[in-house]
Structure formats: C-alpha cells, structure tokens
Amino acid sequence: MKAFSSTINSSTITGFILLGFPCSREEQILLFVLFSIVYLLTLMGNASIICAVCCDQRLHTPMYLLLANFSFLEIWYVTSTVPNMLANFLSDTKVISFSGCFLQFYFFFSLGSTECFFLAVMAFDRYLAICRPLHYPALMTRRLCNILVISCWVLGFLWFPVPITIISQMSFCGSRIIDHFLCDPGPLLALACSRAPLMEFFWTITTSLLLFIPFLFIMGTYILVLRAVFRVPSRDGQKKAFSTCGSHLTVVSLFYGSVMIMYVSPTSEHAAGKQKLVTLFYSVGTPLLNPVIYSLRNRDMKHALQKILKT
C-alpha cells in the first residue's frame, strides 16, 4: 500500500497542481486583472495588424502577408497559456487534468516551433527583397509565400508529438506539484519516478535542433543582407534597408534570447522564479510587444492602422 501511494502512474493520475505565482488572495486578483489587460491588448494589437493587412491593398505583399500570419500565430501562442493562467489565479485548487496538461504542453511547444520557422521564413523574405531586388517579384510569388506559410505550420506541429507522447507515458511520483504557470518539460521530468537520461538527451537534441537550425539560417541571411546594404551607395537607401530589417531583428533577439536560456538545456537546475519570469517574457511579453515593434518603424503599417482607427 505504501509503495502504491508513493507512485502515481501516468495512466491513473487525475491531474497536476500548477502553483503559478504563489501569493495572497488579493495579489492573485491583482495579477488576474493585470494579465487580463495584457491578454486583451495582445489580442487587439495582433488582430489590428491582421485587419490592416487585409484591408489595405498596398499591404498585399509577401512581407505583410507573412506578418499577418505571424500575428495570427501570436494570438494562438498567447492563448495556449494565458486563459489557463487567468483561471488559475481565481482557483483554490489550481489543478490541471493530466490530459489538459499534456495538451497545453503540445500546443505551446508546437506554436513556439511554428514561430521559429516563421521568423526564418521572414528573414528569407527580407534577404530576397534586399539582395535580389530585381528578381524578388518573380521569386517570392504568392504561391511560394503560401507554401512557406503552410510548411511552417506543418513542421511546427510535427516537431514535438513523439517526445511529448513519450513523456506522457512516464510514471510520476510524489506531490504532483509543478512549480510553474504552465506544463513545462523541466518540472514535468523532475516529477518522474526515475531519471530518464535518454529522454532528457533526446529532448535536448530535439529542442536544440529546432532553435539552432532556424537561428543560424536567420543569422546567415542577415550577414548577406548587411553585406548587400553596405554596398548601397546612398545613405537613404541604407537607412530604408535597415528600417525594414530592424523590426524583425528586434523580434528575433527578444524571442531567441529568452527561449535559448530555457530550452537548450531544459532539465538543468534553473531556479523556479527564473523559469517563470523568462517563460513569461517570451510567451506573453513578446506577443504583446511584436505589434508595437512592427508598426512603430513601418510607415505603411502605421498609415494602414490609422485608416482603420478613423473608420
């Protein structure tokens, strides 16, 4: 009986306890209000970009179509975590079901993977526009753009099913408490009855490939872009080229900088508070900031958004 009570098998487990941000009831309500506002602003900001691209004919170009798809992705990315986090703030038990936990795990990481691929495709688009300007309309056609968008979604959602399924079949022991606001591999693997070094290694390789292949591709394209920009004789031409790339590079830096801290080595001993803050930044902060970053430095986007606000 004692041995049975100390081990909770994945086939019989009823759920995990997501600690979230432990604090007093009043502070939980304050956090609920704060993150509700952040969530609504994120939805409104990204939806505004989608509407601007759809409504303004001048924005019906590959760069803006990719941006609209990226904003659509950001809406679902933030939705994979924040609604459950909001419910958790008002919950006394803070329980998430076993299936709910792994569904969140799958969608959060699949959407994050899709974001990595989208950032790489957007960098490729900028490379073609700046390094091959005369051939750009013939190369980056609507058909190719659609193929790239579909490929990002398909690859993103096919990257993690195998490791997540394997983790879901593991046996979990002890308190069932996950000291996080979402179902994350580090805390989940820490609850396993016995260490699984092969699984940890497989997870590290899977996430490292996902992060570094697109990241190195992005860096390679921007090295070629910078080389092409510095060959432009006019200062105005250089400034225009930098302005089209600056927003994307800012988003890449914010997203990859925070994600790499966490998931290149997901089972290392990160402090729980650090895990939460970094995860909060790239899962909630970057989707909130992206519409601001992409609209502030883009005249066409600002003009399209102003038109929407006036109507």
PDB file of N, CA and C in Angstrom, residues 112-213:
ATOM      1  N   GLY A 112       5.194  27.441 -30.527  1.00  0.00           N
ATOM      2  CA  GLY A 112       6.533  28.024 -30.398  1.00  0.00           C
ATOM      3  C   GLY A 112       7.450  27.572 -31.524  1.00  0.00           C
ATOM      4  N   SER A 113       7.356  26.291 -31.903  1.00  0.00           N
ATOM      5  CA  SER A 113       8.147  25.768 -33.023  1.00  0.00           C
ATOM      6  C   SER A 113       7.764  26.469 -34.318  1.00  0.00           C
ATOM      7  N   THR A 114       6.459  26.644 -34.522  1.00  0.00           N
ATOM      8  CA  THR A 114       5.979  27.336 -35.715  1.00  0.00           C
ATOM      9  C   THR A 114       6.524  28.755 -35.764  1.00  0.00           C
ATOM     10  N   GLU A 115       6.633  29.402 -34.607  1.00  0.00           N
ATOM     11  CA  GLU A 115       7.185  30.759 -34.558  1.00  0.00           C
ATOM     12  C   GLU A 115       8.639  30.773 -35.004  1.00  0.00           C
ATOM     13  N   CYS A 116       9.419  29.771 -34.585  1.00  0.00           N
ATOM     14  CA  CYS A 116      10.820  29.684 -35.020  1.00  0.00           C
ATOM     15  C   CYS A 116      10.918  29.613 -36.542  1.00  0.00           C
ATOM     16  N   PHE A 117      10.073  28.790 -37.147  1.00  0.00           N
ATOM     17  CA  PHE A 117      10.100  28.637 -38.601  1.00  0.00           C
ATOM     18  C   PHE A 117       9.609  29.907 -39.312  1.00  0.00           C
ATOM     19  N   PHE A 118       8.606  30.564 -38.729  1.00  0.00           N
ATOM     20  CA  PHE A 118       8.111  31.804 -39.326  1.00  0.00           C
ATOM     21  C   PHE A 118       9.184  32.890 -39.315  1.00  0.00           C
ATOM     22  N   LEU A 119       9.919  32.999 -38.224  1.00  0.00           N
ATOM     23  CA  LEU A 119      10.980  34.007 -38.144  1.00  0.00           C
ATOM     24  C   LEU A 119      12.048  33.746 -39.200  1.00  0.00           C
ATOM     25  N   ALA A 120      12.339  32.457 -39.463  1.00  0.00           N
ATOM     26  CA  ALA A 120      13.319  32.112 -40.501  1.00  0.00           C
ATOM     27  C   ALA A 120      12.793  32.468 -41.894  1.00  0.00           C
ATOM     28  N   VAL A 121      11.514  32.175 -42.147  1.00  0.00           N
ATOM     29  CA  VAL A 121      10.920  32.484 -43.451  1.00  0.00           C
ATOM     30  C   VAL A 121      10.866  33.995 -43.677  1.00  0.00           C
ATOM     31  N   MET A 122      10.549  34.752 -42.619  1.00  0.00           N
ATOM     32  CA  MET A 122      10.506  36.214 -42.736  1.00  0.00           C
ATOM     33  C   MET A 122      11.903  36.772 -43.026  1.00  0.00           C
ATOM     34  N   ALA A 123      12.936  36.160 -42.449  1.00  0.00           N
ATOM     35  CA  ALA A 123      14.311  36.578 -42.738  1.00  0.00           C
ATOM     36  C   ALA A 123      14.663  36.268 -44.195  1.00  0.00           C
ATOM     37  N   PHE A 124      14.219  35.112 -44.686  1.00  0.00           N
ATOM     38  CA  PHE A 124      14.453  34.735 -46.085  1.00  0.00           C
ATOM     39  C   PHE A 124      13.787  35.732 -47.032  1.00  0.00           C
ATOM     40  N   ASP A 125      12.580  36.162 -46.683  1.00  0.00           N
ATOM     41  CA  ASP A 125      11.870  37.157 -47.496  1.00  0.00           C
ATOM     42  C   ASP A 125      12.647  38.464 -47.558  1.00  0.00           C
ATOM     43  N   ARG A 126      13.181  38.907 -46.420  1.00  0.00           N
ATOM     44  CA  ARG A 126      13.962  40.148 -46.401  1.00  0.00           C
ATOM     45  C   ARG A 126      15.253  39.991 -47.202  1.00  0.00           C
ATOM     46  N   TYR A 127      15.846  38.810 -47.132  1.00  0.00           N
ATOM     47  CA  TYR A 127      17.072  38.551 -47.911  1.00  0.00           C
ATOM     48  C   TYR A 127      16.794  38.704 -49.413  1.00  0.00           C
ATOM     49  N   LEU A 128      15.710  38.077 -49.889  1.00  0.00           N
ATOM     50  CA  LEU A 128      15.369  38.173 -51.306  1.00  0.00           C
ATOM     51  C   LEU A 128      15.060  39.616 -51.711  1.00  0.00           C
ATOM     52  N   ALA A 129      14.335  40.347 -50.844  1.00  0.00           N
ATOM     53  CA  ALA A 129      13.936  41.717 -51.164  1.00  0.00           C
ATOM     54  C   ALA A 129      15.133  42.659 -51.265  1.00  0.00           C
ATOM     55  N   ILE A 130      16.158  42.438 -50.425  1.00  0.00           N
ATOM     56  CA  ILE A 130      17.293  43.360 -50.382  1.00  0.00           C
ATOM     57  C   ILE A 130      18.450  42.886 -51.264  1.00  0.00           C
ATOM     58  N   CYS A 131      18.710  41.578 -51.274  1.00  0.00           N
ATOM     59  CA  CYS A 131      19.850  41.067 -52.037  1.00  0.00           C
ATOM     60  C   CYS A 131      19.508  40.731 -53.489  1.00  0.00           C
ATOM     61  N   ARG A 132      18.223  40.450 -53.742  1.00  0.00           N
ATOM     62  CA  ARG A 132      17.796  40.125 -55.113  1.00  0.00           C
ATOM     63  C   ARG A 132      16.581  40.978 -55.491  1.00  0.00           C
ATOM     64  N   PRO A 133      16.697  42.299 -55.414  1.00  0.00           N
ATOM     65  CA  PRO A 133      15.509  43.162 -55.599  1.00  0.00           C
ATOM     66  C   PRO A 133      14.861  43.044 -56.975  1.00  0.00           C
ATOM     67  N   LEU A 134      15.667  42.871 -58.019  1.00  0.00           N
ATOM     68  CA  LEU A 134      15.108  42.795 -59.366  1.00  0.00           C
ATOM     69  C   LEU A 134      14.374  41.478 -59.615  1.00  0.00           C
ATOM     70  N   HIS A 135      14.829  40.418 -58.969  1.00  0.00           N
ATOM     71  CA  HIS A 135      14.219  39.110 -59.150  1.00  0.00           C
ATOM     72  C   HIS A 135      13.163  38.808 -58.079  1.00  0.00           C
ATOM     73  N   TYR A 136      13.037  39.707 -57.094  1.00  0.00           N
ATOM     74  CA  TYR A 136      12.154  39.441 -55.948  1.00  0.00           C
ATOM     75  C   TYR A 136      10.712  39.127 -56.351  1.00  0.00           C
ATOM     76  N   PRO A 137      10.066  39.939 -57.220  1.00  0.00           N
ATOM     77  CA  PRO A 137       8.668  39.629 -57.574  1.00  0.00           C
ATOM     78  C   PRO A 137       8.507  38.264 -58.242  1.00  0.00           C
ATOM     79  N   ALA A 138       9.522  37.866 -59.022  1.00  0.00           N
ATOM     80  CA  ALA A 138       9.436  36.568 -59.703  1.00  0.00           C
ATOM     81  C   ALA A 138       9.740  35.410 -58.755  1.00  0.00           C
ATOM     82  N   LEU A 139      10.595  35.665 -57.762  1.00  0.00           N
ATOM     83  CA  LEU A 139      10.983  34.599 -56.824  1.00  0.00           C
ATOM     84  C   LEU A 139       9.946  34.414 -55.715  1.00  0.00           C
ATOM     85  N   MET A 140       9.615  35.507 -55.038  1.00  0.00           N
ATOM     86  CA  MET A 140       8.670  35.426 -53.908  1.00  0.00           C
ATOM     87  C   MET A 140       7.247  35.667 -54.417  1.00  0.00           C
ATOM     88  N   THR A 141       6.712  34.669 -55.075  1.00  0.00           N
ATOM     89  CA  THR A 141       5.347  34.755 -55.603  1.00  0.00           C
ATOM     90  C   THR A 141       4.335  34.444 -54.500  1.00  0.00           C
ATOM     91  N   ARG A 142       3.062  34.708 -54.758  1.00  0.00           N
ATOM     92  CA  ARG A 142       2.010  34.387 -53.786  1.00  0.00           C
ATOM     93  C   ARG A 142       1.980  32.871 -53.509  1.00  0.00           C
ATOM     94  N   ARG A 143       2.227  32.089 -54.569  1.00  0.00           N
ATOM     95  CA  ARG A 143       2.213  30.629 -54.409  1.00  0.00           C
ATOM     96  C   ARG A 143       3.334  30.172 -53.477  1.00  0.00           C
ATOM     97  N   LEU A 144       4.545  30.693 -53.689  1.00  0.00           N
ATOM     98  CA  LEU A 144       5.667  30.325 -52.820  1.00  0.00           C
ATOM     99  C   LEU A 144       5.409  30.784 -51.394  1.00  0.00           C
ATOM    100  N   CYS A 145       4.848  31.985 -51.254  1.00  0.00           N
ATOM    101  CA  CYS A 145       4.529  32.515 -49.926  1.00  0.00           C
ATOM    102  C   CYS A 145       3.557  31.589 -49.195  1.00  0.00           C
ATOM    103  N   ASN A 146       2.528  31.133 -49.903  1.00  0.00           N
ATOM    104  CA  ASN A 146       1.557  30.216 -49.296  1.00  0.00           C
ATOM    105  C   ASN A 146       2.195  28.884 -48.915  1.00  0.00           C
ATOM    106  N   ILE A 147       3.077  28.381 -49.778  1.00  0.00           N
ATOM    107  CA  ILE A 147       3.774  27.114 -49.480  1.00  0.00           C
ATOM    108  C   ILE A 147       4.629  27.256 -48.229  1.00  0.00           C
ATOM    109  N   LEU A 148       5.343  28.377 -48.112  1.00  0.00           N
ATOM    110  CA  LEU A 148       6.196  28.615 -46.942  1.00  0.00           C
ATOM    111  C   LEU A 148       5.367  28.724 -45.668  1.00  0.00           C
ATOM    112  N   VAL A 149       4.233  29.414 -45.740  1.00  0.00           N
ATOM    113  CA  VAL A 149       3.356  29.558 -44.567  1.00  0.00           C
ATOM    114  C   VAL A 149       2.830  28.193 -44.117  1.00  0.00           C
ATOM    115  N   ILE A 150       2.329  27.415 -45.069  1.00  0.00           N
ATOM    116  CA  ILE A 150       1.799  26.074 -44.741  1.00  0.00           C
ATOM    117  C   ILE A 150       2.903  25.187 -44.182  1.00  0.00           C
ATOM    118  N   SER A 151       4.109  25.270 -44.762  1.00  0.00           N
ATOM    119  CA  SER A 151       5.238  24.464 -44.285  1.00  0.00           C
ATOM    120  C   SER A 151       5.596  24.796 -42.841  1.00  0.00           C
ATOM    121  N   CYS A 152       5.537  26.082 -42.495  1.00  0.00           N
ATOM    122  CA  CYS A 152       5.830  26.487 -41.105  1.00  0.00           C
ATOM    123  C   CYS A 152       4.856  25.839 -40.128  1.00  0.00           C
ATOM    124  N   TRP A 153       3.572  25.890 -40.459  1.00  0.00           N
ATOM    125  CA  TRP A 153       2.552  25.309 -39.579  1.00  0.00           C
ATOM    126  C   TRP A 153       2.706  23.789 -39.478  1.00  0.00           C
ATOM    127  N   VAL A 154       2.925  23.138 -40.609  1.00  0.00           N
ATOM    128  CA  VAL A 154       3.030  21.672 -40.609  1.00  0.00           C
ATOM    129  C   VAL A 154       4.272  21.222 -39.836  1.00  0.00           C
ATOM    130  N   LEU A 155       5.427  21.829 -40.139  1.00  0.00           N
ATOM    131  CA  LEU A 155       6.661  21.463 -39.444  1.00  0.00           C
ATOM    132  C   LEU A 155       6.552  21.739 -37.949  1.00  0.00           C
ATOM    133  N   GLY A 156       5.968  22.885 -37.604  1.00  0.00           N
ATOM    134  CA  GLY A 156       5.822  23.245 -36.191  1.00  0.00           C
ATOM    135  C   GLY A 156       5.021  22.224 -35.408  1.00  0.00           C
ATOM    136  N   PHE A 157       3.947  21.730 -36.005  1.00  0.00           N
ATOM    137  CA  PHE A 157       3.073  20.798 -35.288  1.00  0.00           C
ATOM    138  C   PHE A 157       3.525  19.346 -35.406  1.00  0.00           C
ATOM    139  N   LEU A 158       4.533  19.069 -36.237  1.00  0.00           N
ATOM    140  CA  LEU A 158       5.061  17.709 -36.335  1.00  0.00           C
ATOM    141  C   LEU A 158       6.387  17.541 -35.596  1.00  0.00           C
ATOM    142  N   TRP A 159       6.891  18.629 -34.999  1.00  0.00           N
ATOM    143  CA  TRP A 159       8.230  18.569 -34.392  1.00  0.00           C
ATOM    144  C   TRP A 159       8.234  17.855 -33.041  1.00  0.00           C
ATOM    145  N   PHE A 160       7.179  18.035 -32.231  1.00  0.00           N
ATOM    146  CA  PHE A 160       7.224  17.555 -30.846  1.00  0.00           C
ATOM    147  C   PHE A 160       6.297  16.406 -30.459  1.00  0.00           C
ATOM    148  N   PRO A 161       5.412  15.887 -31.326  1.00  0.00           N
ATOM    149  CA  PRO A 161       4.498  14.834 -30.867  1.00  0.00           C
ATOM    150  C   PRO A 161       5.189  13.616 -30.264  1.00  0.00           C
ATOM    151  N   VAL A 162       6.300  13.172 -30.858  1.00  0.00           N
ATOM    152  CA  VAL A 162       6.970  11.949 -30.365  1.00  0.00           C
ATOM    153  C   VAL A 162       7.528  12.141 -28.955  1.00  0.00           C
ATOM    154  N   PRO A 163       8.382  13.161 -28.694  1.00  0.00           N
ATOM    155  CA  PRO A 163       8.895  13.300 -27.320  1.00  0.00           C
ATOM    156  C   PRO A 163       7.807  13.587 -26.293  1.00  0.00           C
ATOM    157  N   ILE A 164       6.795  14.352 -26.663  1.00  0.00           N
ATOM    158  CA  ILE A 164       5.720  14.656 -25.704  1.00  0.00           C
ATOM    159  C   ILE A 164       4.911  13.403 -25.391  1.00  0.00           C
ATOM    160  N   THR A 165       4.668  12.575 -26.399  1.00  0.00           N
ATOM    161  CA  THR A 165       3.955  11.310 -26.169  1.00  0.00           C
ATOM    162  C   THR A 165       4.755  10.409 -25.247  1.00  0.00           C
ATOM    163  N   ILE A 166       6.072  10.338 -25.455  1.00  0.00           N
ATOM    164  CA  ILE A 166       6.931   9.501 -24.595  1.00  0.00           C
ATOM    165  C   ILE A 166       6.888   9.997 -23.154  1.00  0.00           C
ATOM    166  N   ILE A 167       6.992  11.318 -22.970  1.00  0.00           N
ATOM    167  CA  ILE A 167       6.947  11.878 -21.609  1.00  0.00           C
ATOM    168  C   ILE A 167       5.600  11.580 -20.955  1.00  0.00           C
ATOM    169  N   SER A 168       4.512  11.633 -21.730  1.00  0.00           N
ATOM    170  CA  SER A 168       3.175  11.380 -21.161  1.00  0.00           C
ATOM    171  C   SER A 168       3.000   9.945 -20.696  1.00  0.00           C
ATOM    172  N   GLN A 169       3.827   9.023 -21.202  1.00  0.00           N
ATOM    173  CA  GLN A 169       3.733   7.621 -20.801  1.00  0.00           C
ATOM    174  C   GLN A 169       4.607   7.290 -19.593  1.00  0.00           C
ATOM    175  N   MET A 170       5.349   8.259 -19.099  1.00  0.00           N
ATOM    176  CA  MET A 170       6.224   8.025 -17.940  1.00  0.00           C
ATOM    177  C   MET A 170       5.401   7.950 -16.665  1.00  0.00           C
ATOM    178  N   SER A 171       5.986   7.371 -15.618  1.00  0.00           N
ATOM    179  CA  SER A 171       5.348   7.323 -14.303  1.00  0.00           C
ATOM    180  C   SER A 171       5.841   8.495 -13.466  1.00  0.00           C
ATOM    181  N   PHE A 172       4.905   9.111 -12.739  1.00  0.00           N
ATOM    182  CA  PHE A 172       5.225  10.290 -11.945  1.00  0.00           C
ATOM    183  C   PHE A 172       5.006   9.988 -10.468  1.00  0.00           C
ATOM    184  N   CYS A 173       5.921  10.501  -9.635  1.00  0.00           N
ATOM    185  CA  CYS A 173       5.885  10.204  -8.200  1.00  0.00           C
ATOM    186  C   CYS A 173       5.776  11.493  -7.386  1.00  0.00           C
ATOM    187  N   GLY A 174       5.330  11.316  -6.154  1.00  0.00           N
ATOM    188  CA  GLY A 174       5.387  12.415  -5.200  1.00  0.00           C
ATOM    189  C   GLY A 174       4.176  13.318  -5.212  1.00  0.00           C
ATOM    190  N   SER A 175       4.429  14.612  -5.143  1.00  0.00           N
ATOM    191  CA  SER A 175       3.388  15.586  -4.818  1.00  0.00           C
ATOM    192  C   SER A 175       2.516  16.001  -5.996  1.00  0.00           C
ATOM    193  N   ARG A 176       2.948  15.747  -7.204  1.00  0.00           N
ATOM    194  CA  ARG A 176       2.252  16.187  -8.418  1.00  0.00           C
ATOM    195  C   ARG A 176       2.297  17.699  -8.604  1.00  0.00           C
ATOM    196  N   ILE A 177       3.052  18.397  -7.781  1.00  0.00           N
ATOM    197  CA  ILE A 177       3.091  19.863  -7.841  1.00  0.00           C
ATOM    198  C   ILE A 177       4.108  20.314  -8.879  1.00  0.00           C
ATOM    199  N   ILE A 178       3.650  21.141  -9.827  1.00  0.00           N
ATOM    200  CA  ILE A 178       4.518  21.753 -10.828  1.00  0.00           C
ATOM    201  C   ILE A 178       4.686  23.220 -10.454  1.00  0.00           C
ATOM    202  N   ASP A 179       5.902  23.589 -10.077  1.00  0.00           N
ATOM    203  CA  ASP A 179       6.161  24.966  -9.651  1.00  0.00           C
ATOM    204  C   ASP A 179       6.356  25.848 -10.894  1.00  0.00           C
ATOM    205  N   HIS A 180       5.251  26.048 -11.613  1.00  0.00           N
ATOM    206  CA  HIS A 180       5.255  26.826 -12.853  1.00  0.00           C
ATOM    207  C   HIS A 180       3.823  27.247 -13.129  1.00  0.00           C
ATOM    208  N   PHE A 181       3.637  28.121 -14.155  1.00  0.00           N
ATOM    209  CA  PHE A 181       2.271  28.510 -14.513  1.00  0.00           C
ATOM    210  C   PHE A 181       1.786  27.769 -15.763  1.00  0.00           C
ATOM    211  N   LEU A 182       2.645  26.878 -16.306  1.00  0.00           N
ATOM    212  CA  LEU A 182       2.237  26.032 -17.425  1.00  0.00           C
ATOM    213  C   LEU A 182       2.948  24.687 -17.324  1.00  0.00           C
ATOM    214  N   CYS A 183       2.477  23.725 -18.134  1.00  0.00           N
ATOM    215  CA  CYS A 183       3.101  22.401 -18.147  1.00  0.00           C
ATOM    216  C   CYS A 183       4.354  22.459 -19.001  1.00  0.00           C
ATOM    217  N   ASP A 184       5.492  22.442 -18.326  1.00  0.00           N
ATOM    218  CA  ASP A 184       6.793  22.633 -18.944  1.00  0.00           C
ATOM    219  C   ASP A 184       7.629  21.365 -18.767  1.00  0.00           C
ATOM    220  N   PRO A 185       8.513  21.028 -19.719  1.00  0.00           N
ATOM    221  CA  PRO A 185       9.235  19.754 -19.617  1.00  0.00           C
ATOM    222  C   PRO A 185      10.146  19.635 -18.404  1.00  0.00           C
ATOM    223  N   GLY A 186      10.799  20.753 -18.011  1.00  0.00           N
ATOM    224  CA  GLY A 186      11.698  20.686 -16.859  1.00  0.00           C
ATOM    225  C   GLY A 186      11.003  20.212 -15.594  1.00  0.00           C
ATOM    226  N   PRO A 187       9.961  20.929 -15.121  1.00  0.00           N
ATOM    227  CA  PRO A 187       9.235  20.491 -13.920  1.00  0.00           C
ATOM    228  C   PRO A 187       8.565  19.128 -14.090  1.00  0.00           C
ATOM    229  N   LEU A 188       8.078  18.811 -15.282  1.00  0.00           N
ATOM    230  CA  LEU A 188       7.437  17.507 -15.506  1.00  0.00           C
ATOM    231  C   LEU A 188       8.437  16.368 -15.367  1.00  0.00           C
ATOM    232  N   LEU A 189       9.603  16.516 -16.007  1.00  0.00           N
ATOM    233  CA  LEU A 189      10.620  15.470 -15.904  1.00  0.00           C
ATOM    234  C   LEU A 189      11.148  15.340 -14.483  1.00  0.00           C
ATOM    235  N   ALA A 190      11.114  16.441 -13.725  1.00  0.00           N
ATOM    236  CA  ALA A 190      11.546  16.388 -12.323  1.00  0.00           C
ATOM    237  C   ALA A 190      10.601  15.552 -11.465  1.00  0.00           C
ATOM    238  N   LEU A 191       9.340  15.402 -11.903  1.00  0.00           N
ATOM    239  CA  LEU A 191       8.358  14.605 -11.167  1.00  0.00           C
ATOM    240  C   LEU A 191       8.388  13.124 -11.537  1.00  0.00           C
ATOM    241  N   ALA A 192       9.199  12.755 -12.528  1.00  0.00           N
ATOM    242  CA  ALA A 192       9.269  11.352 -12.943  1.00  0.00           C
ATOM    243  C   ALA A 192       9.819  10.490 -11.805  1.00  0.00           C
ATOM    244  N   CYS A 193       9.306   9.260 -11.710  1.00  0.00           N
ATOM    245  CA  CYS A 193       9.718   8.362 -10.629  1.00  0.00           C
ATOM    246  C   CYS A 193      11.205   8.050 -10.672  1.00  0.00           C
ATOM    247  N   SER A 194      11.753   7.973 -11.861  1.00  0.00           N
ATOM    248  CA  SER A 194      13.185   7.727 -12.003  1.00  0.00           C
ATOM    249  C   SER A 194      13.710   8.586 -13.146  1.00  0.00           C
ATOM    250  N   ARG A 195      14.961   8.955 -13.045  1.00  0.00           N
ATOM    251  CA  ARG A 195      15.558   9.785 -14.089  1.00  0.00           C
ATOM    252  C   ARG A 195      15.567   9.024 -15.411  1.00  0.00           C
ATOM    253  N   ALA A 196      15.330   9.757 -16.480  1.00  0.00           N
ATOM    254  CA  ALA A 196      15.343   9.166 -17.816  1.00  0.00           C
ATOM    255  C   ALA A 196      16.375   9.910 -18.653  1.00  0.00           C
ATOM    256  N   PRO A 197      17.671   9.579 -18.484  1.00  0.00           N
ATOM    257  CA  PRO A 197      18.716  10.343 -19.185  1.00  0.00           C
ATOM    258  C   PRO A 197      18.592  10.292 -20.701  1.00  0.00           C
ATOM    259  N   LEU A 198      18.117   9.150 -21.234  1.00  0.00           N
ATOM    260  CA  LEU A 198      17.945   9.040 -22.681  1.00  0.00           C
ATOM    261  C   LEU A 198      16.874  10.006 -23.166  1.00  0.00           C
ATOM    262  N   MET A 199      15.766  10.104 -22.401  1.00  0.00           N
ATOM    263  CA  MET A 199      14.690  11.030 -22.756  1.00  0.00           C
ATOM    264  C   MET A 199      15.162  12.472 -22.639  1.00  0.00           C
ATOM    265  N   GLU A 200      15.911  12.767 -21.589  1.00  0.00           N
ATOM    266  CA  GLU A 200      16.444  14.118 -21.410  1.00  0.00           C
ATOM    267  C   GLU A 200      17.374  14.496 -22.560  1.00  0.00           C
ATOM    268  N   PHE A 201      18.203  13.538 -22.977  1.00  0.00           N
ATOM    269  CA  PHE A 201      19.123  13.779 -24.088  1.00  0.00           C
ATOM    270  C   PHE A 201      18.347  13.985 -25.395  1.00  0.00           C
ATOM    271  N   PHE A 202      17.332  13.146 -25.617  1.00  0.00           N
ATOM    272  CA  PHE A 202      16.505  13.247 -26.821  1.00  0.00           C
ATOM    273  C   PHE A 202      15.790  14.589 -26.867  1.00  0.00           C
ATOM    274  N   TRP A 203      15.264  15.033 -25.704  1.00  0.00           N
ATOM    275  CA  TRP A 203      14.577  16.322 -25.641  1.00  0.00           C
ATOM    276  C   TRP A 203      15.540  17.472 -25.931  1.00  0.00           C
ATOM    277  N   THR A 204      16.747  17.398 -25.347  1.00  0.00           N
ATOM    278  CA  THR A 204      17.737  18.453 -25.565  1.00  0.00           C
ATOM    279  C   THR A 204      18.133  18.548 -27.031  1.00  0.00           C
ATOM    280  N   ILE A 205      18.347  17.393 -27.675  1.00  0.00           N
ATOM    281  CA  ILE A 205      18.701  17.382 -29.095  1.00  0.00           C
ATOM    282  C   ILE A 205      17.563  17.948 -29.937  1.00  0.00           C
ATOM    283  N   THR A 206      16.319  17.534 -29.632  1.00  0.00           N
ATOM    284  CA  THR A 206      15.152  17.985 -30.396  1.00  0.00           C
ATOM    285  C   THR A 206      14.990  19.500 -30.310  1.00  0.00           C
ATOM    286  N   THR A 207      15.059  20.044 -29.096  1.00  0.00           N
ATOM    287  CA  THR A 207      14.893  21.490 -28.923  1.00  0.00           C
ATOM    288  C   THR A 207      16.079  22.267 -29.482  1.00  0.00           C
ATOM    289  N   SER A 208      17.289  21.718 -29.333  1.00  0.00           N
ATOM    290  CA  SER A 208      18.481  22.401 -29.847  1.00  0.00           C
ATOM    291  C   SER A 208      18.434  22.514 -31.365  1.00  0.00           C
ATOM    292  N   LEU A 209      18.033  21.431 -32.024  1.00  0.00           N
ATOM    293  CA  LEU A 209      17.914  21.466 -33.489  1.00  0.00           C
ATOM    294  C   LEU A 209      16.859  22.481 -33.915  1.00  0.00           C
ATOM    295  N   LEU A 210      15.730  22.477 -33.203  1.00  0.00           N
ATOM    296  CA  LEU A 210      14.648  23.402 -33.531  1.00  0.00           C
ATOM    297  C   LEU A 210      15.101  24.850 -33.394  1.00  0.00           C
ATOM    298  N   LEU A 211      15.871  25.136 -32.354  1.00  0.00           N
ATOM    299  CA  LEU A 211      16.293  26.508 -32.107  1.00  0.00           C
ATOM    300  C   LEU A 211      17.449  26.927 -33.005  1.00  0.00           C
ATOM    301  N   PHE A 212      18.459  26.062 -33.123  1.00  0.00           N
ATOM    302  CA  PHE A 212      19.688  26.491 -33.787  1.00  0.00           C
ATOM    303  C   PHE A 212      19.609  26.464 -35.311  1.00  0.00           C
ATOM    304  N   ILE A 213      18.866  25.523 -35.895  1.00  0.00           N
ATOM    305  CA  ILE A 213      18.773  25.493 -37.366  1.00  0.00           C
ATOM    306  C   ILE A 213      18.127  26.768 -37.897  1.00  0.00           C
TER     307      ILE A 213
END
